[in-house]
Short mmCIF file of N, CA, C and O in Angstrom, two decimals:
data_model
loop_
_atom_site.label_atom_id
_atom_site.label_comp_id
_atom_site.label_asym_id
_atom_site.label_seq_id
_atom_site.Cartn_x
_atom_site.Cartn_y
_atom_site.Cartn_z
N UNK A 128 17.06 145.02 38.49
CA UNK A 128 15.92 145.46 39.27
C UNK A 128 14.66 144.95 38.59
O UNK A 128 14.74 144.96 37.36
N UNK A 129 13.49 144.50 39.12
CA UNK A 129 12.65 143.95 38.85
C UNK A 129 11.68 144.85 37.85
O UNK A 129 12.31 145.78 37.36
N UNK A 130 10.97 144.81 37.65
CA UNK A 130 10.22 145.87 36.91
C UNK A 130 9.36 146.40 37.49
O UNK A 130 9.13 147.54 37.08
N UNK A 131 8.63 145.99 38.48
CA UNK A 131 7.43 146.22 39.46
C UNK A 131 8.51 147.10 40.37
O UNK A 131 8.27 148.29 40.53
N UNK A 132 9.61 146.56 40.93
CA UNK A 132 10.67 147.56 41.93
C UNK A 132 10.69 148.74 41.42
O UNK A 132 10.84 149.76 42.10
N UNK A 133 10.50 148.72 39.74
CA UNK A 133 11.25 150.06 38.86
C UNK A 133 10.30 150.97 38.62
O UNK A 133 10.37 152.15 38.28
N UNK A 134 8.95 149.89 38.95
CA UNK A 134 7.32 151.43 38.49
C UNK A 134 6.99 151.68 40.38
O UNK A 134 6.27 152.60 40.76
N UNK A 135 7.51 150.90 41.16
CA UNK A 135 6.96 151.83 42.83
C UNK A 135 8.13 152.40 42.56
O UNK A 135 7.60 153.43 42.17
N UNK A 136 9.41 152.64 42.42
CA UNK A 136 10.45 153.66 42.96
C UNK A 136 9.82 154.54 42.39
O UNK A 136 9.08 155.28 43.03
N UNK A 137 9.94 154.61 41.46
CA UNK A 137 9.40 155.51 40.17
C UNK A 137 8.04 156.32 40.91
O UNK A 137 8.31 157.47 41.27
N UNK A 138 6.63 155.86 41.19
CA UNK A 138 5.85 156.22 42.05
C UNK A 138 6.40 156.71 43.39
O UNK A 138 5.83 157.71 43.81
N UNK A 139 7.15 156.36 43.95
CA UNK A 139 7.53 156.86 45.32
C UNK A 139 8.71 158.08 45.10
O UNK A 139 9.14 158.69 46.08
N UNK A 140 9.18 158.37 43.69
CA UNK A 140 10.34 159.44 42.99
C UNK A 140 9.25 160.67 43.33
O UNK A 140 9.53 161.55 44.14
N UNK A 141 7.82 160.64 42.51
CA UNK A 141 6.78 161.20 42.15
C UNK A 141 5.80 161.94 43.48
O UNK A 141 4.86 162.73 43.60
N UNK A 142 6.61 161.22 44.23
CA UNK A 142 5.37 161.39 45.83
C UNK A 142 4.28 161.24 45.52
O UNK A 142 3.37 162.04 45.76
N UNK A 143 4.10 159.54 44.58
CA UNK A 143 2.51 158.85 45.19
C UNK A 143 2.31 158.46 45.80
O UNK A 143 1.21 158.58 46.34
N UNK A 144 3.38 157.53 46.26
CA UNK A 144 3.13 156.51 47.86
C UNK A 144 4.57 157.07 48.34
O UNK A 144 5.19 157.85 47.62
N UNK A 145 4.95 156.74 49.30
CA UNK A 145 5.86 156.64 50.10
C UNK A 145 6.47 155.21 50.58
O UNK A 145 5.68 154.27 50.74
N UNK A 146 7.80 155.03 50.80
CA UNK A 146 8.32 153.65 51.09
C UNK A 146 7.90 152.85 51.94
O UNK A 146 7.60 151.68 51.69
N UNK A 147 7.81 153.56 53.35
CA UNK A 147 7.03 153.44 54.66
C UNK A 147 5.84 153.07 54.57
O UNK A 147 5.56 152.32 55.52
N UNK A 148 5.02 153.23 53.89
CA UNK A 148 3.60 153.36 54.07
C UNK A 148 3.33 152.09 54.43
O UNK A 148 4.10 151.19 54.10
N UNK A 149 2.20 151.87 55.15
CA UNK A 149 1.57 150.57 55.54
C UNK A 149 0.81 150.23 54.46
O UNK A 149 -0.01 151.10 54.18
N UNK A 150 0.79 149.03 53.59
CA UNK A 150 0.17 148.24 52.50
C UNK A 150 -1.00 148.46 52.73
O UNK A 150 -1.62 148.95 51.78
N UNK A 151 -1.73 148.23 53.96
CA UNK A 151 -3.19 148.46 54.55
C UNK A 151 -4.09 149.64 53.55
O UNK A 151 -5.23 149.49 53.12
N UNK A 152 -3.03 151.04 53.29
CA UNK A 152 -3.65 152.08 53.00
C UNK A 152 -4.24 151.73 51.71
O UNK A 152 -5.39 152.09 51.47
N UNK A 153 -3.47 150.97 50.76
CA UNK A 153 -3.84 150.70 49.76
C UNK A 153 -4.55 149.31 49.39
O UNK A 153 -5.29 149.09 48.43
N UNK A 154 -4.16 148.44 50.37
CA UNK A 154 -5.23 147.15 49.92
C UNK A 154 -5.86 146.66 51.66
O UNK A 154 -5.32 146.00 52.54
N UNK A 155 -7.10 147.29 51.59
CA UNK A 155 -8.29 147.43 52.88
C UNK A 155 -8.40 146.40 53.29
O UNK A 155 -8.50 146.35 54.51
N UNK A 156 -8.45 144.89 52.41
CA UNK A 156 -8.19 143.43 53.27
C UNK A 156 -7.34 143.36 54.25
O UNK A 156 -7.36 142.39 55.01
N UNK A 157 -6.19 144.66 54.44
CA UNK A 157 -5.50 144.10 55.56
C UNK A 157 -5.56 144.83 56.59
O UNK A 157 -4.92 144.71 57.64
N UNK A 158 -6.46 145.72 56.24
CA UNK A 158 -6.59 146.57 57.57
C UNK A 158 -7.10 145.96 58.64
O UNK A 158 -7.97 145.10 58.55
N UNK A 159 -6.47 146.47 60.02
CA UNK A 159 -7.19 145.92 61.63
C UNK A 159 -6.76 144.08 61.97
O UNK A 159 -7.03 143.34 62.91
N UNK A 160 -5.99 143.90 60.68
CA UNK A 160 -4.88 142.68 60.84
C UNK A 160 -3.73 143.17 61.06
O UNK A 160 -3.04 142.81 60.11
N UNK A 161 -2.93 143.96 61.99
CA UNK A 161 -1.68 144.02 61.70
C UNK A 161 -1.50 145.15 60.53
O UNK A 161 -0.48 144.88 59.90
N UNK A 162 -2.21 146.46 59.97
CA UNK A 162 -2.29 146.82 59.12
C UNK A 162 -1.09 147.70 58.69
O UNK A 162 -0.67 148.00 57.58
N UNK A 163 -0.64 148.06 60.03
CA UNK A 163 0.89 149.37 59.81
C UNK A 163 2.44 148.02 59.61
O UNK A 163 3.50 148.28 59.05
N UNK A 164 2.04 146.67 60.24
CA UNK A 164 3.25 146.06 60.14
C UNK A 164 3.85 145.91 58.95
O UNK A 164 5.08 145.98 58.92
N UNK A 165 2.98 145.64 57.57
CA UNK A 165 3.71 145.61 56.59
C UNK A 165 3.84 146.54 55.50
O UNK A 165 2.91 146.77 54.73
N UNK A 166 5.14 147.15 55.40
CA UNK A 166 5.13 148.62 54.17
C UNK A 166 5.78 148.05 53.16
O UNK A 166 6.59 147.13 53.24
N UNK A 167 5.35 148.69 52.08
CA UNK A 167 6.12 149.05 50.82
C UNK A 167 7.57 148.48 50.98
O UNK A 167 7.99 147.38 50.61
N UNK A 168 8.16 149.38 51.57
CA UNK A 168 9.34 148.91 51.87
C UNK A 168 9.54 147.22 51.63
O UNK A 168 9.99 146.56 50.70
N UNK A 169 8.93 146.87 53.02
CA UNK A 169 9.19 145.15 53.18
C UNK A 169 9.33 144.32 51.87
O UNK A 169 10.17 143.46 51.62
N UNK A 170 8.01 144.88 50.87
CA UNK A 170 7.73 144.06 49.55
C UNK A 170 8.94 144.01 49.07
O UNK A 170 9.52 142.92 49.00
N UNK A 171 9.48 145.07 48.71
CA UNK A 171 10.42 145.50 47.62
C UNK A 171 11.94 144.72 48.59
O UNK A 171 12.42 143.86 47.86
N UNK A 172 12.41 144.77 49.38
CA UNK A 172 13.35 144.22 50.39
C UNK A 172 13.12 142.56 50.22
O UNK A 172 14.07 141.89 50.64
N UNK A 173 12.36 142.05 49.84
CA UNK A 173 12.27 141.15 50.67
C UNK A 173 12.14 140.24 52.32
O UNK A 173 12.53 139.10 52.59
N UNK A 174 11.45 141.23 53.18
CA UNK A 174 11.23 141.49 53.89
C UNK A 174 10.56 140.79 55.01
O UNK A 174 10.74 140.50 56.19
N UNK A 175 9.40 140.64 53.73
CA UNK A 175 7.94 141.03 53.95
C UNK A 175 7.44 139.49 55.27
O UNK A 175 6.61 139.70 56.15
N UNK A 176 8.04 138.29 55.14
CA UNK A 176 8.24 137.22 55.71
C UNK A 176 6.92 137.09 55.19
O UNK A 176 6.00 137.32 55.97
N UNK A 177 6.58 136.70 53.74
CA UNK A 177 6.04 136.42 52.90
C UNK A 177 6.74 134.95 52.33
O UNK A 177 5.94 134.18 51.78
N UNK A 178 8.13 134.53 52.41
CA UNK A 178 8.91 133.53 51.65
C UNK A 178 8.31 132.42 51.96
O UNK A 178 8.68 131.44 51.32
N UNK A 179 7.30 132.23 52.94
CA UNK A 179 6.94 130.53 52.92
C UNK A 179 5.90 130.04 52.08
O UNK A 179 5.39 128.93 51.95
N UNK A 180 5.65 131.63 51.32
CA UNK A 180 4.49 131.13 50.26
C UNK A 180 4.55 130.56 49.52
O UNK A 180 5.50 130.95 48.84
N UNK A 181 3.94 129.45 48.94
CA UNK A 181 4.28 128.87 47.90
C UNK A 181 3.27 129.28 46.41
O UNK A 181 2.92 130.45 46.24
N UNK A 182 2.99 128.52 45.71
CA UNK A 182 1.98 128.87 44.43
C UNK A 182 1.18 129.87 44.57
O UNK A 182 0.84 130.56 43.61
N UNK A 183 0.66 130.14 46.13
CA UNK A 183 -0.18 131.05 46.10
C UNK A 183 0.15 132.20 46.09
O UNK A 183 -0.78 132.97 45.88
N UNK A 184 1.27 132.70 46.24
CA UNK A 184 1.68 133.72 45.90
C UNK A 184 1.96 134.17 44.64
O UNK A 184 3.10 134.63 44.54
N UNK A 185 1.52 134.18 43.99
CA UNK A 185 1.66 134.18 42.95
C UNK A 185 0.49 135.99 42.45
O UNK A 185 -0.52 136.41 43.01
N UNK A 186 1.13 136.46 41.47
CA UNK A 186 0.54 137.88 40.92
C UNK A 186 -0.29 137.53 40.09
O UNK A 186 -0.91 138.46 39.58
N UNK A 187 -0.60 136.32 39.69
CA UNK A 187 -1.79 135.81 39.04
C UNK A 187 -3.07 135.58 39.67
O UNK A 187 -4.17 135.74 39.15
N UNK A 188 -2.70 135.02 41.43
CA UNK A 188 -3.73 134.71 42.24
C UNK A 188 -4.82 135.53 42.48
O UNK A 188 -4.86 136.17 43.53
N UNK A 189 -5.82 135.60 41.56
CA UNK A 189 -6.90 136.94 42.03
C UNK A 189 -7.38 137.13 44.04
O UNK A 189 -7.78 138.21 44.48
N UNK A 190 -7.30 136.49 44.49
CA UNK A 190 -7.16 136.13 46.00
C UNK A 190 -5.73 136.36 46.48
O UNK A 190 -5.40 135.56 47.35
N UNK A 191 -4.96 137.09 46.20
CA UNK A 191 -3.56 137.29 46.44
C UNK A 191 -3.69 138.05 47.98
O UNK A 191 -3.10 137.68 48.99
N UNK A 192 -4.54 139.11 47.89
CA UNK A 192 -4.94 139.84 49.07
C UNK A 192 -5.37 139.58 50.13
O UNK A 192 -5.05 140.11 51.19
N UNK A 193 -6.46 138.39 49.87
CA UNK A 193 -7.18 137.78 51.20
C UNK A 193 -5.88 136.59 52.02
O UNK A 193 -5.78 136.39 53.23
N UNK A 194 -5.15 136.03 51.05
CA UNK A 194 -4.34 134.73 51.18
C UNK A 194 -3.39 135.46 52.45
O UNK A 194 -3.32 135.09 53.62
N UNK A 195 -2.61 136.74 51.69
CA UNK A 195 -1.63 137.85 52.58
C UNK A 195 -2.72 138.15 54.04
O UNK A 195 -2.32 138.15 55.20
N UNK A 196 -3.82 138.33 53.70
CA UNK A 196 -4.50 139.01 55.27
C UNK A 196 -4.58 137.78 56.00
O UNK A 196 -4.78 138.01 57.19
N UNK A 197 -4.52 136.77 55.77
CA UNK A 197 -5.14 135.68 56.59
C UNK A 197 -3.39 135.06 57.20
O UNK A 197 -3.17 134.24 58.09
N UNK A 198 -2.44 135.79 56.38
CA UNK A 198 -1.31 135.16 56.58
C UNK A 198 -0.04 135.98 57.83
O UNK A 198 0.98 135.72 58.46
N UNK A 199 -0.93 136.96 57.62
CA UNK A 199 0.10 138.51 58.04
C UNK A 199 0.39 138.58 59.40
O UNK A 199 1.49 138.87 59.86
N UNK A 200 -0.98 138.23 60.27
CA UNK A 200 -0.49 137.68 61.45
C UNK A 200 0.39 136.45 62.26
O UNK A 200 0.71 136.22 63.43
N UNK A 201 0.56 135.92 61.18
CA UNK A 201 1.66 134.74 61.63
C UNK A 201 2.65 135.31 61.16
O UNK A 201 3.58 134.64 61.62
N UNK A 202 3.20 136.30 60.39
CA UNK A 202 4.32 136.65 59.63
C UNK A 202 5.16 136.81 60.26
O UNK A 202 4.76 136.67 61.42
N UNK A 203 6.95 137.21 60.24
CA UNK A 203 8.14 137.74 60.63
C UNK A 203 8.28 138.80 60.02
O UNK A 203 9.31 138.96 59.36
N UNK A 204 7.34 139.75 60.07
CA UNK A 204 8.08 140.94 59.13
C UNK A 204 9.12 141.81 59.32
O UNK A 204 8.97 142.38 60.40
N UNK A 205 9.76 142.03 58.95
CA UNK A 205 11.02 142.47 58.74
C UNK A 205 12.28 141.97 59.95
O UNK A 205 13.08 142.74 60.49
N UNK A 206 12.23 141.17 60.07
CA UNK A 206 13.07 140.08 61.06
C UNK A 206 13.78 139.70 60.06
O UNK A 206 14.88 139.88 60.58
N UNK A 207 14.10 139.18 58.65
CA UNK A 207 14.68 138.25 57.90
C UNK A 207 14.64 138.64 56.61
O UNK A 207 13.57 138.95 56.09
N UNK A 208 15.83 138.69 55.91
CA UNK A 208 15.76 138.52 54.38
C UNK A 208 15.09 137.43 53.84
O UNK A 208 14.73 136.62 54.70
N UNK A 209 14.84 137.18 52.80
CA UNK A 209 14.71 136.12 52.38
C UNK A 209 13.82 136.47 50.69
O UNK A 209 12.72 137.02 50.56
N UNK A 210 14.58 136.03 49.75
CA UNK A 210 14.26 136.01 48.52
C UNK A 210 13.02 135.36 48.31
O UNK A 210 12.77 134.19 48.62
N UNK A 211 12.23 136.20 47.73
CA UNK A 211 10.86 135.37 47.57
C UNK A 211 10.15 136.06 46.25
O UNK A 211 10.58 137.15 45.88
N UNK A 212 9.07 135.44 45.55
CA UNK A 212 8.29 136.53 44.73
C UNK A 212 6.90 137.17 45.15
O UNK A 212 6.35 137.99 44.42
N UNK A 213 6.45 136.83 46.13
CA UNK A 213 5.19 136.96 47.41
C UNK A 213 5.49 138.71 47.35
O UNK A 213 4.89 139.27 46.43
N UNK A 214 6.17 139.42 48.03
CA UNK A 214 6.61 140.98 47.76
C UNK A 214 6.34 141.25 46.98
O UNK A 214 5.42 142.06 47.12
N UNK A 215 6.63 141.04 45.77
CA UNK A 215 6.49 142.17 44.66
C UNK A 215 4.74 141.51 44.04
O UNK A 215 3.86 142.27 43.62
N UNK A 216 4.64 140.44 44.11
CA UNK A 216 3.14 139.83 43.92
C UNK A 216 2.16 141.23 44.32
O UNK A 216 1.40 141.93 43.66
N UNK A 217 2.62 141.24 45.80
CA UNK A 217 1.37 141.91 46.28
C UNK A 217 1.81 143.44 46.14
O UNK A 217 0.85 144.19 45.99
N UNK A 218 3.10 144.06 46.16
CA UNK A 218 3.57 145.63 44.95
C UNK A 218 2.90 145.51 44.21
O UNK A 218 2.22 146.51 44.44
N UNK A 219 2.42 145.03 43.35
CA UNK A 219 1.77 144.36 42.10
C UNK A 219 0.48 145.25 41.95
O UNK A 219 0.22 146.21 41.21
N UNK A 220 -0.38 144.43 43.13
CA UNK A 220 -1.20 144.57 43.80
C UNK A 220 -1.48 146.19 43.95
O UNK A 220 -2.06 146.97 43.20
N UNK A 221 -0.79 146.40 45.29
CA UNK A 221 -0.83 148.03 45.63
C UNK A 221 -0.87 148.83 44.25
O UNK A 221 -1.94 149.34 43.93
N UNK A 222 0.32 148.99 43.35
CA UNK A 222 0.04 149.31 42.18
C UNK A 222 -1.21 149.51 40.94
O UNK A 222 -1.47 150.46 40.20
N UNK A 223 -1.92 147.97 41.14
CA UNK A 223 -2.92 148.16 40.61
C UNK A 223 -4.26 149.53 40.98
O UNK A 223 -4.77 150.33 40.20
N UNK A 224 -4.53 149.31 42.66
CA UNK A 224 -4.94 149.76 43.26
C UNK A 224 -4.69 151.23 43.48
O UNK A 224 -5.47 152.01 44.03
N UNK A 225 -3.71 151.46 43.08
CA UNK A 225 -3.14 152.71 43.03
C UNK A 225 -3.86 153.42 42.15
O UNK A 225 -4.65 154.36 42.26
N UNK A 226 -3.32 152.58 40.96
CA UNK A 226 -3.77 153.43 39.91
C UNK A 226 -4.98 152.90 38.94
O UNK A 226 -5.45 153.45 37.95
N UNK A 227 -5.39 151.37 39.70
CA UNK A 227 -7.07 151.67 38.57
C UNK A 227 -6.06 150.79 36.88
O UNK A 227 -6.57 150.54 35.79
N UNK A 228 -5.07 150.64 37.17
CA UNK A 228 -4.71 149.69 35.56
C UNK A 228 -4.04 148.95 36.10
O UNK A 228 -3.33 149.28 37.05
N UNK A 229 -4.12 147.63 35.59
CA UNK A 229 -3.25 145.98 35.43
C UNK A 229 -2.03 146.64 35.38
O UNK A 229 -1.71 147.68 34.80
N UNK A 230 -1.20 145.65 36.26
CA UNK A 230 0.12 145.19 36.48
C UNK A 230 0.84 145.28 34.70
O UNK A 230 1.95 145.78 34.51
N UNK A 231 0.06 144.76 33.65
CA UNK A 231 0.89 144.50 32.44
C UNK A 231 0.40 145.80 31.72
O UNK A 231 0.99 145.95 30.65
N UNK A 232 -0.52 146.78 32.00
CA UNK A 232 -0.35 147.96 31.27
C UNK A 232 0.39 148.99 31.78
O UNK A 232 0.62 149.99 31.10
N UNK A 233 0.90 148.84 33.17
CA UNK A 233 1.46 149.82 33.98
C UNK A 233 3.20 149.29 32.94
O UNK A 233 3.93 150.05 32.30
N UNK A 234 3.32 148.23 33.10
CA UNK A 234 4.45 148.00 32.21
C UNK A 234 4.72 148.94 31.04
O UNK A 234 5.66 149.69 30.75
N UNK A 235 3.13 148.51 30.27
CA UNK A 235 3.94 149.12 28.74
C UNK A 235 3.92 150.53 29.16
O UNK A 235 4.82 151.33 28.89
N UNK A 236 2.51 150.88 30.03
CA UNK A 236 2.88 152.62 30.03
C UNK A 236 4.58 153.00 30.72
O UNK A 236 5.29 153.86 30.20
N UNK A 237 4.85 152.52 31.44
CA UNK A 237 6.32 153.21 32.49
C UNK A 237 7.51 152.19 31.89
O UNK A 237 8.63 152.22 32.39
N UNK A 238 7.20 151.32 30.84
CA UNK A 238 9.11 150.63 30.73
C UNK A 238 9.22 150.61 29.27
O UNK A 238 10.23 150.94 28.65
N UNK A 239 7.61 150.00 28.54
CA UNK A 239 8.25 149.06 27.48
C UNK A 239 7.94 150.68 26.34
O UNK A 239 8.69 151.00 25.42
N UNK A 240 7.01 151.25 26.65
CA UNK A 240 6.89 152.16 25.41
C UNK A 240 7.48 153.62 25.87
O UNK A 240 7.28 154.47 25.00
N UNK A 241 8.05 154.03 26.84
CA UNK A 241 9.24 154.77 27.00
C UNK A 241 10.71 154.07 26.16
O UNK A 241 11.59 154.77 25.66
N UNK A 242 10.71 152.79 26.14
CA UNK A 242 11.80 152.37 25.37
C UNK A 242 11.93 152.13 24.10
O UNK A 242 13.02 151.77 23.65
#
């Protein structure tokens, strides 16, 4: 399981977010695009019909958010599996937003210094 999969379950164990939820709630670039089509869920599934992304998907891309809103309406969401890292990029994301700390401190707080 990914590690980002392992701090939203973990958040969604807790009743911070919920699986369902529309991404929208948490990252406002995508609201009034399609904002309920893509949840939590999708990210973590692979789902999200995010897979044609290429580089830009990426959890480094500070524009990760705008790239997804401009993309969301052309999407297949949840029509298709498909292995991608675009999902958890933008989990990533929500996460941050969630909680106000980087993707790599949410790490050490919930994996590496519990271990």
């Amino acid at each position: 399981m990914s590690t980002v999969r392992k701090i939203m379950m973990e958040f969604a164990d807790q009743g911070i977010i919920a699986l369902d939820a529309p991404v929208g709630r948490c990252l406002p670039e995508l609201n009034g695009i399609a904002h309920d089509k893509l949840t939590i869920r999708h990210l973590l599934t692979h789902t999200s019909g995010l897979s044609f992304a290429g580089e830009w998907a990426s959890d480094w891309n500070p524009a990760l958010e705008n790239y997804v809103a401009q993309a969301l309406p052309l999407t297949a969401v949840g029509k298709r599996f498909s292995y991608n890292r675009a999902g958890y990029a933008v989990a990533g994301k929500v996460m941050e937003r969630m909680t106000g700390r980087a993707v790599p401190y949410l790490f050490q707080d919930h994996l590496f210094t519990p271990l």
